[in-house]
Short mmCIF file of C-alpha atoms in Angstrom, two decimals:
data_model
loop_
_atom_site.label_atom_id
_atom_site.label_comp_id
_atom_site.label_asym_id
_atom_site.label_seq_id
_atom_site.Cartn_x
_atom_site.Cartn_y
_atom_site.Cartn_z
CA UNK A 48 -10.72 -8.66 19.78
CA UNK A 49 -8.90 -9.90 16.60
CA UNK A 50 -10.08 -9.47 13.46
CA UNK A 51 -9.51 -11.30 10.24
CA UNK A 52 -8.26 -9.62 7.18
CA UNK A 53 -9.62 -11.39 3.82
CA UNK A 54 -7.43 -10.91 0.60
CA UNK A 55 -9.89 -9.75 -1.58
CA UNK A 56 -11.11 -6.93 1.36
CA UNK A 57 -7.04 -5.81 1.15
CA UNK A 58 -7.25 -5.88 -2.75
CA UNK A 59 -10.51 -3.73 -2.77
CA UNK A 60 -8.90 -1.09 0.01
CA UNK A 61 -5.82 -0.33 -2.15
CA UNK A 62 -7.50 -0.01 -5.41
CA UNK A 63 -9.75 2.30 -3.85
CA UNK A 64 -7.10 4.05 -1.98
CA UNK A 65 -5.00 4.22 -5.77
CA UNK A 66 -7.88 5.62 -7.36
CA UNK A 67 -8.38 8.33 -4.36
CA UNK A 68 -4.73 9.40 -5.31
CA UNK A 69 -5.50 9.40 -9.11
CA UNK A 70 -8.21 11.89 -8.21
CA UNK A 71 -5.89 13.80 -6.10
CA UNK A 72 -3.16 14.15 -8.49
CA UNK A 73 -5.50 15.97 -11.16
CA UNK A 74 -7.43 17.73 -9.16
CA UNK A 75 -4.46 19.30 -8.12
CA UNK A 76 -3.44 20.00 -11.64
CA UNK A 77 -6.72 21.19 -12.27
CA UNK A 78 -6.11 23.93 -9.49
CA UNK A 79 -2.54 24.38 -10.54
CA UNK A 80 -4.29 25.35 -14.68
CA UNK A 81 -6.92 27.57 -13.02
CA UNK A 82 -7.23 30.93 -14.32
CA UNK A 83 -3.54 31.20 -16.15
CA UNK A 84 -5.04 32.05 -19.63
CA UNK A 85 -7.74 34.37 -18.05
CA UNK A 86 -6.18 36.65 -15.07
CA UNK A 87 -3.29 37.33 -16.51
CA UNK A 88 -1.94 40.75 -16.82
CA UNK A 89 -0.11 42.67 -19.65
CA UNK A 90 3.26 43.85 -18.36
CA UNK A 91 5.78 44.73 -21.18
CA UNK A 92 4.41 42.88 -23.69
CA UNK A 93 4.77 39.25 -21.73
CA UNK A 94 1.92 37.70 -19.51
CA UNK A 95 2.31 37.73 -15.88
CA UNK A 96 0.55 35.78 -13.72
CA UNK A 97 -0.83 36.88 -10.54
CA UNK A 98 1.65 35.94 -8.38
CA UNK A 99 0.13 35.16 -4.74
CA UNK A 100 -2.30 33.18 -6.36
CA UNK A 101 -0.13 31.21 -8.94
CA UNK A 102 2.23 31.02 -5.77
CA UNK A 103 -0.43 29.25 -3.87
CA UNK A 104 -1.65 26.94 -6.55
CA UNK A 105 1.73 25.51 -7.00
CA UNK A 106 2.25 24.74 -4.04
CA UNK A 107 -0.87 22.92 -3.36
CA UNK A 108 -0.14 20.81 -6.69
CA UNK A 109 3.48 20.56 -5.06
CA UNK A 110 1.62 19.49 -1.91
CA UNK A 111 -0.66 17.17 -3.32
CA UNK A 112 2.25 15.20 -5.80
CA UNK A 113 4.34 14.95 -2.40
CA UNK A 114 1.44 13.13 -0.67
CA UNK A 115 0.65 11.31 -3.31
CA UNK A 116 4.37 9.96 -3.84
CA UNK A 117 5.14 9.53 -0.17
CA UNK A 118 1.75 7.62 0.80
CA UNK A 119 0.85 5.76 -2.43
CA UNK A 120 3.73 5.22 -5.05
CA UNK A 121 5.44 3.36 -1.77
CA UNK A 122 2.25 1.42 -1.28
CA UNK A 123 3.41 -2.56 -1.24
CA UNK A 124 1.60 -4.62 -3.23
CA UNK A 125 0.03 -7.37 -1.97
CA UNK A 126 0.33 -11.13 -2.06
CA UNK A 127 -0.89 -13.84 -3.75
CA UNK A 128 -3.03 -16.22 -1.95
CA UNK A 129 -0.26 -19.07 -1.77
CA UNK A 130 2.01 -16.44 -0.46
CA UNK A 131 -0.43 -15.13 1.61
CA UNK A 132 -0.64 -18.81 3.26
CA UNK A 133 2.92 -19.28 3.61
CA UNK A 134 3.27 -16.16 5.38
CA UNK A 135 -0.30 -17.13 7.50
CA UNK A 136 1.42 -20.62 8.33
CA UNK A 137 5.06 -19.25 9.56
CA UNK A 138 3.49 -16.66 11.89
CA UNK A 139 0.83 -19.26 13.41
CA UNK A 140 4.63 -21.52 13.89
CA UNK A 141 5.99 -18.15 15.50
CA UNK A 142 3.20 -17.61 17.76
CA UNK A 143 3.57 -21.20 19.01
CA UNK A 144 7.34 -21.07 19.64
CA UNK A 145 6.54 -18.02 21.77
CA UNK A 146 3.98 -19.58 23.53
CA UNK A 147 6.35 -22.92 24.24
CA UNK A 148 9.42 -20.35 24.98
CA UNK A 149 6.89 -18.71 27.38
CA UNK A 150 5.81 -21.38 29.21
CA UNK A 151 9.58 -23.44 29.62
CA UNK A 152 10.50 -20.13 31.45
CA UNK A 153 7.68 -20.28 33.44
CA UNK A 154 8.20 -23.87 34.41
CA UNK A 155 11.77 -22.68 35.12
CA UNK A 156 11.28 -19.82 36.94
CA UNK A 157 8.72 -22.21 39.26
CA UNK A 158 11.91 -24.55 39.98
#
């Protein structure tokens, strides 16, 4: 049950994951903007804002930035198609070192 990976399917995922986190990032800062010009309350002459609310919005835009920066700003980017090959061609070698390694020590282990 292997299945193949193509290049293009890899560059489609991460755009679409990149874009996903663009959304993310301003709808956070959409909910972090809500309602600070209209629920705000007079107190000496200086605008407070509610504070359990403005206290929960920033930390869902704190939240959301953190997510965003730990799952998609370390997001690799991907290789080009000779690079790609390169890398297809040493782990096919790999797998058939293994699978030489593996059966010299079972030809040993016979003897």
């Amino acid at each position: 049950g292997e299945t193949t990976y193509h290049l293009q399917d890899a560059k489609t995922v991460r755009l679409k994951l990149l874009k996903i986190g663009e959304s993310v990032d301003l709808i956070s800062k959409k909910i972090s903007e809500l309602g600070k010009t209209e629920d705000s309350t007079e107190v000496e002459g200086g605008k407070v804002i509610n504070s359990r609310r403005f206290l929960l919005q920033t930390q869902i835009r704190r939240a959301s930035v953190n997510f965003v920066k730990d799952t998609l700003v370390g997001l690799p980017s991907l290789p080009s198609e000779d690079r790609l090959a390169e890398l297809q061609k040493q782990r096919q070698e790999e797998t058939a070192r293994r699978v030489q390694d593996e059966r010299r020590k079972a030809r040993e282990a016979k003897l």
